[in-house]
Amino acid sequence: FGSSIFSYKLGNLCVRKLFGFFLSPSMVRGIIALLCASCSVTGGALSLKPVAQADNAWNAEFTVQLLNGTGSFTVEVHPAWAPRGAARFRELLQQGVFSDARFFRVVPNFMVQFGIPGNPDVAAKWRDADLEDDDVRQSNLRGYLTYAMAGPNTRTTQMFINFKNNNFLDDQGFAPFAKVTKGMDVVDAINAEYREAPSQGMIQAQGNPYLEKNFPRLSFIKSVVLKA
Protein backbone atom coordinates (compact mmCIF):
# COMPACT_ATOMS: atom_id res chain seq x y z
CA PHE A 1 0.00 0.00 0.00
CA GLY A 2 3.03 2.34 -0.28
CA SER A 3 4.30 4.32 2.72
CA SER A 4 3.26 3.58 6.29
CA ILE A 5 1.53 6.98 6.54
CA PHE A 6 -0.52 6.22 3.41
CA SER A 7 -1.28 2.74 4.75
CA TYR A 8 -2.52 4.22 8.00
CA LYS A 9 -4.73 6.76 6.26
CA LEU A 10 -6.06 4.21 3.81
CA GLY A 11 -6.64 1.71 6.60
CA ASN A 12 -8.45 4.24 8.75
CA LEU A 13 -10.57 5.29 5.79
CA CYS A 14 -11.57 1.68 5.15
CA VAL A 15 -12.27 1.02 8.82
CA ARG A 16 -14.32 4.18 9.12
CA LYS A 17 -16.36 3.06 6.11
CA LEU A 18 -16.94 -0.28 7.84
CA PHE A 19 -17.28 0.70 11.49
CA GLY A 20 -17.78 4.49 11.57
CA PHE A 21 -14.76 5.39 13.72
CA PHE A 22 -10.98 5.85 13.57
CA LEU A 23 -8.46 3.44 15.11
CA SER A 24 -4.90 3.76 16.36
CA PRO A 25 -2.05 3.02 13.91
CA SER A 26 -1.25 -0.31 15.60
CA MET A 27 -4.85 -1.48 15.39
CA VAL A 28 -5.05 -0.47 11.74
CA ARG A 29 -1.85 -2.39 10.95
CA GLY A 30 -3.32 -5.47 12.62
CA ILE A 31 -6.53 -5.26 10.63
CA ILE A 32 -4.62 -4.72 7.38
CA ALA A 33 -2.46 -7.77 8.14
CA LEU A 34 -5.56 -9.90 8.64
CA LEU A 35 -7.07 -8.62 5.42
CA CYS A 36 -3.90 -9.31 3.47
CA ALA A 37 -3.80 -12.88 4.78
CA SER A 38 -7.13 -13.62 3.11
CA CYS A 39 -6.93 -11.29 0.12
CA SER A 40 -4.70 -10.56 -2.83
CA VAL A 41 -4.04 -7.38 -4.78
CA THR A 42 -3.83 -7.77 -8.54
CA GLY A 43 -3.53 -4.78 -10.81
CA GLY A 44 -4.77 -2.51 -8.02
CA ALA A 45 -7.92 -4.62 -7.48
CA LEU A 46 -8.57 -6.45 -4.23
CA SER A 47 -9.82 -10.03 -4.58
CA LEU A 48 -10.79 -12.54 -1.90
CA LYS A 49 -9.04 -15.91 -1.78
CA PRO A 50 -11.05 -18.97 -0.71
CA VAL A 51 -10.30 -20.16 2.79
CA ALA A 52 -8.65 -23.59 2.76
CA GLN A 53 -10.72 -26.35 4.39
CA ALA A 54 -9.30 -29.25 6.39
CA ASP A 55 -9.15 -32.26 4.09
CA ASN A 56 -8.51 -35.13 6.52
CA ALA A 57 -7.32 -37.34 3.67
CA TRP A 58 -6.95 -41.06 4.31
CA ASN A 59 -5.67 -44.09 2.37
CA ALA A 60 -6.90 -47.48 1.27
CA GLU A 61 -4.72 -50.25 -0.15
CA PHE A 62 -6.22 -52.62 -2.72
CA THR A 63 -4.80 -56.08 -3.35
CA VAL A 64 -5.99 -57.42 -6.69
CA GLN A 65 -5.75 -60.66 -8.61
CA LEU A 66 -4.28 -60.15 -12.07
CA LEU A 67 -3.66 -62.67 -14.84
CA ASN A 68 -0.10 -63.31 -13.70
CA GLY A 69 -0.27 -63.05 -9.95
CA THR A 70 -1.35 -60.38 -7.50
CA GLY A 71 -0.59 -56.69 -7.23
CA SER A 72 -1.55 -53.75 -5.06
CA PHE A 73 -2.34 -50.09 -5.43
CA THR A 74 -3.05 -47.34 -2.93
CA VAL A 75 -5.71 -44.67 -3.19
CA GLU A 76 -5.72 -41.42 -1.27
CA VAL A 77 -9.26 -40.37 -0.34
CA HIS A 78 -10.05 -36.66 -0.01
CA PRO A 79 -13.33 -35.91 1.80
CA ALA A 80 -12.97 -32.22 0.91
CA TRP A 81 -13.22 -33.11 -2.79
CA ALA A 82 -16.51 -34.99 -2.51
CA PRO A 83 -17.65 -35.48 1.11
CA ARG A 84 -20.66 -37.70 0.39
CA GLY A 85 -18.72 -39.88 -2.03
CA ALA A 86 -15.80 -40.27 0.37
CA ALA A 87 -18.09 -41.17 3.27
CA ARG A 88 -19.90 -43.78 1.17
CA PHE A 89 -16.56 -45.24 0.06
CA ARG A 90 -15.46 -45.66 3.68
CA GLU A 91 -18.77 -47.31 4.52
CA LEU A 92 -18.40 -49.74 1.62
CA LEU A 93 -14.89 -50.69 2.70
CA GLN A 94 -15.89 -51.15 6.33
CA GLN A 95 -18.68 -53.52 5.28
CA GLY A 96 -16.47 -55.52 2.92
CA VAL A 97 -18.65 -54.78 -0.09
CA PHE A 98 -15.74 -54.96 -2.54
CA SER A 99 -14.40 -58.32 -1.39
CA ASP A 100 -14.01 -60.56 -4.48
CA ALA A 101 -15.69 -57.91 -6.64
CA ARG A 102 -14.66 -58.07 -10.30
CA PHE A 103 -13.36 -55.28 -12.51
CA PHE A 104 -16.21 -56.01 -14.90
CA ARG A 105 -15.89 -53.12 -17.34
CA VAL A 106 -12.49 -52.19 -18.72
CA VAL A 107 -12.24 -49.72 -21.59
CA PRO A 108 -8.60 -49.16 -22.64
CA ASN A 109 -7.51 -45.54 -22.79
CA PHE A 110 -10.63 -44.54 -20.85
CA MET A 111 -11.38 -46.19 -17.48
CA VAL A 112 -11.81 -49.39 -15.44
CA GLN A 113 -15.06 -49.88 -13.52
CA PHE A 114 -15.90 -51.98 -10.46
CA GLY A 115 -18.17 -51.96 -7.43
CA ILE A 116 -20.98 -54.47 -7.99
CA PRO A 117 -20.69 -56.93 -5.09
CA GLY A 118 -19.99 -60.54 -5.99
CA ASN A 119 -22.75 -61.69 -3.63
CA PRO A 120 -26.22 -61.02 -5.15
CA ASP A 121 -27.76 -60.56 -1.70
CA VAL A 122 -25.29 -57.81 -0.89
CA ALA A 123 -25.77 -56.27 -4.33
CA ALA A 124 -29.54 -56.14 -3.77
CA LYS A 125 -29.06 -54.25 -0.52
CA TRP A 126 -27.07 -51.49 -2.22
CA ARG A 127 -28.66 -51.37 -5.64
CA ASP A 128 -31.12 -48.59 -4.79
CA ALA A 129 -29.05 -46.84 -2.13
CA ASP A 130 -28.78 -43.68 -4.22
CA LEU A 131 -26.41 -41.01 -3.00
CA GLU A 132 -26.94 -37.28 -3.39
CA ASP A 133 -24.46 -35.70 -5.77
CA ASP A 134 -21.32 -33.86 -4.70
CA ASP A 135 -20.10 -30.72 -6.42
CA VAL A 136 -17.27 -31.35 -8.88
CA ARG A 137 -14.17 -29.85 -7.24
CA GLN A 138 -11.49 -31.89 -9.03
CA SER A 139 -10.99 -32.89 -12.64
CA ASN A 140 -11.17 -36.49 -13.85
CA LEU A 141 -7.43 -36.93 -14.28
CA ARG A 142 -5.49 -40.14 -14.80
CA GLY A 143 -5.64 -42.24 -11.64
CA TYR A 144 -8.58 -40.38 -10.11
CA LEU A 145 -11.56 -42.32 -8.71
CA THR A 146 -15.11 -41.30 -9.47
CA TYR A 147 -18.53 -42.89 -8.99
CA ALA A 148 -20.40 -44.20 -11.99
CA MET A 149 -23.92 -42.85 -12.32
CA ALA A 150 -26.96 -42.95 -14.59
CA GLY A 151 -28.01 -39.35 -13.97
CA PRO A 152 -28.25 -36.88 -11.08
CA ASN A 153 -28.23 -38.39 -7.59
CA THR A 154 -27.85 -42.01 -8.76
CA ARG A 155 -24.47 -42.98 -7.28
CA THR A 156 -24.48 -46.24 -5.31
CA THR A 157 -21.45 -48.58 -5.17
CA GLN A 158 -20.06 -48.56 -8.70
CA MET A 159 -17.00 -46.47 -9.42
CA PHE A 160 -14.16 -46.21 -11.89
CA ILE A 161 -10.51 -45.27 -12.14
CA ASN A 162 -9.54 -43.02 -15.03
CA PHE A 163 -6.83 -44.46 -17.27
CA LYS A 164 -6.21 -41.01 -18.74
CA ASN A 165 -7.30 -37.42 -18.30
CA ASN A 166 -11.05 -37.49 -18.99
CA ASN A 167 -11.81 -33.84 -18.38
CA PHE A 168 -14.99 -34.02 -20.46
CA LEU A 169 -16.61 -35.89 -17.55
CA ASP A 170 -16.29 -32.89 -15.25
CA ASP A 171 -19.15 -30.92 -16.81
CA GLN A 172 -21.34 -34.04 -16.65
CA GLY A 173 -21.23 -34.06 -12.86
CA PHE A 174 -18.70 -36.85 -12.25
CA ALA A 175 -16.99 -35.78 -9.03
CA PRO A 176 -13.64 -37.44 -8.17
CA PHE A 177 -13.20 -38.29 -4.50
CA ALA A 178 -9.80 -40.02 -4.48
CA LYS A 179 -6.68 -40.67 -6.53
CA VAL A 180 -4.21 -43.51 -6.98
CA THR A 181 -0.93 -42.50 -5.35
CA LYS A 182 0.93 -45.80 -5.69
CA GLY A 183 0.64 -48.79 -8.02
CA MET A 184 -0.93 -47.21 -11.09
CA ASP A 185 0.98 -49.80 -13.09
CA VAL A 186 -1.15 -52.44 -11.36
CA VAL A 187 -4.31 -50.58 -12.37
CA ASP A 188 -3.03 -50.48 -15.96
CA ALA A 189 -2.50 -54.27 -15.80
CA ILE A 190 -6.14 -55.08 -14.96
CA ASN A 191 -7.40 -57.54 -17.58
CA ALA A 192 -9.19 -55.75 -20.42
CA GLU A 193 -9.92 -58.71 -22.72
CA TYR A 194 -13.68 -58.72 -22.06
CA ARG A 195 -14.08 -54.94 -22.40
CA GLU A 196 -17.80 -54.18 -21.78
CA ALA A 197 -19.17 -57.68 -22.46
CA PRO A 198 -20.27 -58.63 -18.90
CA SER A 199 -23.92 -57.77 -18.25
CA GLN A 200 -24.36 -55.55 -15.23
CA GLY A 201 -27.90 -56.84 -14.78
CA MET A 202 -26.66 -60.42 -14.67
CA ILE A 203 -23.93 -59.50 -12.21
CA GLN A 204 -26.55 -57.92 -9.95
CA ALA A 205 -28.79 -60.98 -10.21
CA GLN A 206 -26.30 -63.86 -10.14
CA GLY A 207 -23.06 -62.36 -8.87
CA ASN A 208 -19.68 -64.01 -9.25
CA PRO A 209 -21.00 -67.42 -10.42
CA TYR A 210 -22.18 -65.71 -13.62
CA LEU A 211 -18.81 -64.01 -14.09
CA GLU A 212 -16.73 -67.06 -13.22
CA LYS A 213 -18.61 -69.14 -15.79
CA ASN A 214 -18.61 -66.64 -18.64
CA PHE A 215 -15.64 -64.38 -17.94
CA PRO A 216 -13.25 -66.47 -15.86
CA ARG A 217 -10.16 -64.31 -16.43
CA LEU A 218 -11.52 -61.07 -15.01
CA SER A 219 -9.23 -59.33 -12.53
CA PHE A 220 -10.78 -58.92 -9.10
CA ILE A 221 -10.30 -57.38 -5.66
CA LYS A 222 -8.87 -59.77 -3.09
CA SER A 223 -8.88 -57.29 -0.20
CA VAL A 224 -8.97 -53.61 0.72
CA VAL A 225 -7.31 -52.26 3.87
CA LEU A 226 -8.03 -48.83 5.33
CA LYS A 227 -4.93 -46.93 6.38
CA ALA A 228 -4.35 -43.63 8.15
GROMACS .gro file of C-alpha atoms in nm:
model
  228
    1PHE     CA    1   0.000   0.000   0.000
    2GLY     CA    2   0.303   0.234  -0.028
    3SER     CA    3   0.430   0.432   0.272
    4SER     CA    4   0.326   0.358   0.629
    5ILE     CA    5   0.153   0.698   0.654
    6PHE     CA    6  -0.052   0.622   0.341
    7SER     CA    7  -0.128   0.274   0.475
    8TYR     CA    8  -0.252   0.422   0.800
    9LYS     CA    9  -0.473   0.676   0.626
   10LEU     CA   10  -0.606   0.421   0.381
   11GLY     CA   11  -0.664   0.171   0.660
   12ASN     CA   12  -0.845   0.424   0.875
   13LEU     CA   13  -1.057   0.529   0.579
   14CYS     CA   14  -1.157   0.168   0.515
   15VAL     CA   15  -1.227   0.102   0.882
   16ARG     CA   16  -1.432   0.418   0.912
   17LYS     CA   17  -1.636   0.306   0.611
   18LEU     CA   18  -1.694  -0.028   0.784
   19PHE     CA   19  -1.728   0.070   1.149
   20GLY     CA   20  -1.778   0.449   1.157
   21PHE     CA   21  -1.476   0.539   1.372
   22PHE     CA   22  -1.098   0.585   1.357
   23LEU     CA   23  -0.846   0.344   1.511
   24SER     CA   24  -0.490   0.376   1.636
   25PRO     CA   25  -0.205   0.302   1.391
   26SER     CA   26  -0.125  -0.031   1.560
   27MET     CA   27  -0.485  -0.148   1.539
   28VAL     CA   28  -0.505  -0.047   1.174
   29ARG     CA   29  -0.185  -0.239   1.095
   30GLY     CA   30  -0.332  -0.547   1.262
   31ILE     CA   31  -0.653  -0.526   1.063
   32ILE     CA   32  -0.462  -0.472   0.738
   33ALA     CA   33  -0.246  -0.777   0.814
   34LEU     CA   34  -0.556  -0.990   0.864
   35LEU     CA   35  -0.707  -0.862   0.542
   36CYS     CA   36  -0.390  -0.931   0.347
   37ALA     CA   37  -0.380  -1.288   0.478
   38SER     CA   38  -0.713  -1.362   0.311
   39CYS     CA   39  -0.693  -1.129   0.012
   40SER     CA   40  -0.470  -1.056  -0.283
   41VAL     CA   41  -0.404  -0.738  -0.478
   42THR     CA   42  -0.383  -0.777  -0.854
   43GLY     CA   43  -0.353  -0.478  -1.081
   44GLY     CA   44  -0.477  -0.251  -0.802
   45ALA     CA   45  -0.792  -0.462  -0.748
   46LEU     CA   46  -0.857  -0.645  -0.423
   47SER     CA   47  -0.982  -1.003  -0.458
   48LEU     CA   48  -1.079  -1.254  -0.190
   49LYS     CA   49  -0.904  -1.591  -0.178
   50PRO     CA   50  -1.105  -1.897  -0.071
   51VAL     CA   51  -1.030  -2.016   0.279
   52ALA     CA   52  -0.865  -2.359   0.276
   53GLN     CA   53  -1.072  -2.635   0.439
   54ALA     CA   54  -0.930  -2.925   0.639
   55ASP     CA   55  -0.915  -3.226   0.409
   56ASN     CA   56  -0.851  -3.513   0.652
   57ALA     CA   57  -0.732  -3.734   0.367
   58TRP     CA   58  -0.695  -4.106   0.431
   59ASN     CA   59  -0.567  -4.409   0.237
   60ALA     CA   60  -0.690  -4.748   0.127
   61GLU     CA   61  -0.472  -5.025  -0.015
   62PHE     CA   62  -0.622  -5.262  -0.272
   63THR     CA   63  -0.480  -5.608  -0.335
   64VAL     CA   64  -0.599  -5.742  -0.669
   65GLN     CA   65  -0.575  -6.066  -0.861
   66LEU     CA   66  -0.428  -6.015  -1.207
   67LEU     CA   67  -0.366  -6.267  -1.484
   68ASN     CA   68  -0.010  -6.331  -1.370
   69GLY     CA   69  -0.027  -6.305  -0.995
   70THR     CA   70  -0.135  -6.038  -0.750
   71GLY     CA   71  -0.059  -5.669  -0.723
   72SER     CA   72  -0.155  -5.375  -0.506
   73PHE     CA   73  -0.234  -5.009  -0.543
   74THR     CA   74  -0.305  -4.734  -0.293
   75VAL     CA   75  -0.571  -4.467  -0.319
   76GLU     CA   76  -0.572  -4.142  -0.127
   77VAL     CA   77  -0.926  -4.037  -0.034
   78HIS     CA   78  -1.005  -3.666  -0.001
   79PRO     CA   79  -1.333  -3.591   0.180
   80ALA     CA   80  -1.297  -3.222   0.091
   81TRP     CA   81  -1.322  -3.311  -0.279
   82ALA     CA   82  -1.651  -3.499  -0.251
   83PRO     CA   83  -1.765  -3.548   0.111
   84ARG     CA   84  -2.066  -3.770   0.039
   85GLY     CA   85  -1.872  -3.988  -0.203
   86ALA     CA   86  -1.580  -4.027   0.037
   87ALA     CA   87  -1.809  -4.117   0.327
   88ARG     CA   88  -1.990  -4.378   0.117
   89PHE     CA   89  -1.656  -4.524   0.006
   90ARG     CA   90  -1.546  -4.566   0.368
   91GLU     CA   91  -1.877  -4.731   0.452
   92LEU     CA   92  -1.840  -4.974   0.162
   93LEU     CA   93  -1.489  -5.069   0.270
   94GLN     CA   94  -1.589  -5.115   0.633
   95GLN     CA   95  -1.868  -5.352   0.528
   96GLY     CA   96  -1.647  -5.552   0.292
   97VAL     CA   97  -1.865  -5.478  -0.009
   98PHE     CA   98  -1.574  -5.496  -0.254
   99SER     CA   99  -1.440  -5.832  -0.139
  100ASP     CA  100  -1.401  -6.056  -0.448
  101ALA     CA  101  -1.569  -5.791  -0.664
  102ARG     CA  102  -1.466  -5.807  -1.030
  103PHE     CA  103  -1.336  -5.528  -1.251
  104PHE     CA  104  -1.621  -5.601  -1.490
  105ARG     CA  105  -1.589  -5.312  -1.734
  106VAL     CA  106  -1.249  -5.219  -1.872
  107VAL     CA  107  -1.224  -4.972  -2.159
  108PRO     CA  108  -0.860  -4.916  -2.264
  109ASN     CA  109  -0.751  -4.554  -2.279
  110PHE     CA  110  -1.063  -4.454  -2.085
  111MET     CA  111  -1.138  -4.619  -1.748
  112VAL     CA  112  -1.181  -4.939  -1.544
  113GLN     CA  113  -1.506  -4.988  -1.352
  114PHE     CA  114  -1.590  -5.198  -1.046
  115GLY     CA  115  -1.817  -5.196  -0.743
  116ILE     CA  116  -2.098  -5.447  -0.799
  117PRO     CA  117  -2.069  -5.693  -0.509
  118GLY     CA  118  -1.999  -6.054  -0.599
  119ASN     CA  119  -2.275  -6.169  -0.363
  120PRO     CA  120  -2.622  -6.102  -0.515
  121ASP     CA  121  -2.776  -6.056  -0.170
  122VAL     CA  122  -2.529  -5.781  -0.089
  123ALA     CA  123  -2.577  -5.627  -0.433
  124ALA     CA  124  -2.954  -5.614  -0.377
  125LYS     CA  125  -2.906  -5.425  -0.052
  126TRP     CA  126  -2.707  -5.149  -0.222
  127ARG     CA  127  -2.866  -5.137  -0.564
  128ASP     CA  128  -3.112  -4.859  -0.479
  129ALA     CA  129  -2.905  -4.684  -0.213
  130ASP     CA  130  -2.878  -4.368  -0.422
  131LEU     CA  131  -2.641  -4.101  -0.300
  132GLU     CA  132  -2.694  -3.728  -0.339
  133ASP     CA  133  -2.446  -3.570  -0.577
  134ASP     CA  134  -2.132  -3.386  -0.470
  135ASP     CA  135  -2.010  -3.072  -0.642
  136VAL     CA  136  -1.727  -3.135  -0.888
  137ARG     CA  137  -1.417  -2.985  -0.724
  138GLN     CA  138  -1.149  -3.189  -0.903
  139SER     CA  139  -1.099  -3.289  -1.264
  140ASN     CA  140  -1.117  -3.649  -1.385
  141LEU     CA  141  -0.743  -3.693  -1.428
  142ARG     CA  142  -0.549  -4.014  -1.480
  143GLY     CA  143  -0.564  -4.224  -1.164
  144TYR     CA  144  -0.858  -4.038  -1.011
  145LEU     CA  145  -1.156  -4.232  -0.871
  146THR     CA  146  -1.511  -4.130  -0.947
  147TYR     CA  147  -1.853  -4.289  -0.899
  148ALA     CA  148  -2.040  -4.420  -1.199
  149MET     CA  149  -2.392  -4.285  -1.232
  150ALA     CA  150  -2.696  -4.295  -1.459
  151GLY     CA  151  -2.801  -3.935  -1.397
  152PRO     CA  152  -2.825  -3.688  -1.108
  153ASN     CA  153  -2.823  -3.839  -0.759
  154THR     CA  154  -2.785  -4.201  -0.876
  155ARG     CA  155  -2.447  -4.298  -0.728
  156THR     CA  156  -2.448  -4.624  -0.531
  157THR     CA  157  -2.145  -4.858  -0.517
  158GLN     CA  158  -2.006  -4.856  -0.870
  159MET     CA  159  -1.700  -4.647  -0.942
  160PHE     CA  160  -1.416  -4.621  -1.189
  161ILE     CA  161  -1.051  -4.527  -1.214
  162ASN     CA  162  -0.954  -4.302  -1.503
  163PHE     CA  163  -0.683  -4.446  -1.727
  164LYS     CA  164  -0.621  -4.101  -1.874
  165ASN     CA  165  -0.730  -3.742  -1.830
  166ASN     CA  166  -1.105  -3.749  -1.899
  167ASN     CA  167  -1.181  -3.384  -1.838
  168PHE     CA  168  -1.499  -3.402  -2.046
  169LEU     CA  169  -1.661  -3.589  -1.755
  170ASP     CA  170  -1.629  -3.289  -1.525
  171ASP     CA  171  -1.915  -3.092  -1.681
  172GLN     CA  172  -2.134  -3.404  -1.665
  173GLY     CA  173  -2.123  -3.406  -1.286
  174PHE     CA  174  -1.870  -3.685  -1.225
  175ALA     CA  175  -1.699  -3.578  -0.903
  176PRO     CA  176  -1.364  -3.744  -0.817
  177PHE     CA  177  -1.320  -3.829  -0.450
  178ALA     CA  178  -0.980  -4.002  -0.448
  179LYS     CA  179  -0.668  -4.067  -0.653
  180VAL     CA  180  -0.421  -4.351  -0.698
  181THR     CA  181  -0.093  -4.250  -0.535
  182LYS     CA  182   0.093  -4.580  -0.569
  183GLY     CA  183   0.064  -4.879  -0.802
  184MET     CA  184  -0.093  -4.721  -1.109
  185ASP     CA  185   0.098  -4.980  -1.309
  186VAL     CA  186  -0.115  -5.244  -1.136
  187VAL     CA  187  -0.431  -5.058  -1.237
  188ASP     CA  188  -0.303  -5.048  -1.596
  189ALA     CA  189  -0.250  -5.427  -1.580
  190ILE     CA  190  -0.614  -5.508  -1.496
  191ASN     CA  191  -0.740  -5.754  -1.758
  192ALA     CA  192  -0.919  -5.575  -2.042
  193GLU     CA  193  -0.992  -5.871  -2.272
  194TYR     CA  194  -1.368  -5.872  -2.206
  195ARG     CA  195  -1.408  -5.494  -2.240
  196GLU     CA  196  -1.780  -5.418  -2.178
  197ALA     CA  197  -1.917  -5.768  -2.246
  198PRO     CA  198  -2.027  -5.863  -1.890
  199SER     CA  199  -2.392  -5.777  -1.825
  200GLN     CA  200  -2.436  -5.555  -1.523
  201GLY     CA  201  -2.790  -5.684  -1.478
  202MET     CA  202  -2.666  -6.042  -1.467
  203ILE     CA  203  -2.393  -5.950  -1.221
  204GLN     CA  204  -2.655  -5.792  -0.995
  205ALA     CA  205  -2.879  -6.098  -1.021
  206GLN     CA  206  -2.630  -6.386  -1.014
  207GLY     CA  207  -2.306  -6.236  -0.887
  208ASN     CA  208  -1.968  -6.401  -0.925
  209PRO     CA  209  -2.100  -6.742  -1.042
  210TYR     CA  210  -2.218  -6.571  -1.362
  211LEU     CA  211  -1.881  -6.401  -1.409
  212GLU     CA  212  -1.673  -6.706  -1.322
  213LYS     CA  213  -1.861  -6.914  -1.579
  214ASN     CA  214  -1.861  -6.664  -1.864
  215PHE     CA  215  -1.564  -6.438  -1.794
  216PRO     CA  216  -1.325  -6.647  -1.586
  217ARG     CA  217  -1.016  -6.431  -1.643
  218LEU     CA  218  -1.152  -6.107  -1.501
  219SER     CA  219  -0.923  -5.933  -1.253
  220PHE     CA  220  -1.078  -5.892  -0.910
  221ILE     CA  221  -1.030  -5.738  -0.566
  222LYS     CA  222  -0.887  -5.977  -0.309
  223SER     CA  223  -0.888  -5.729  -0.020
  224VAL     CA  224  -0.897  -5.361   0.072
  225VAL     CA  225  -0.731  -5.226   0.387
  226LEU     CA  226  -0.803  -4.883   0.533
  227LYS     CA  227  -0.493  -4.693   0.638
  228ALA     CA  228  -0.435  -4.363   0.815
   0.00000   0.00000   0.00000
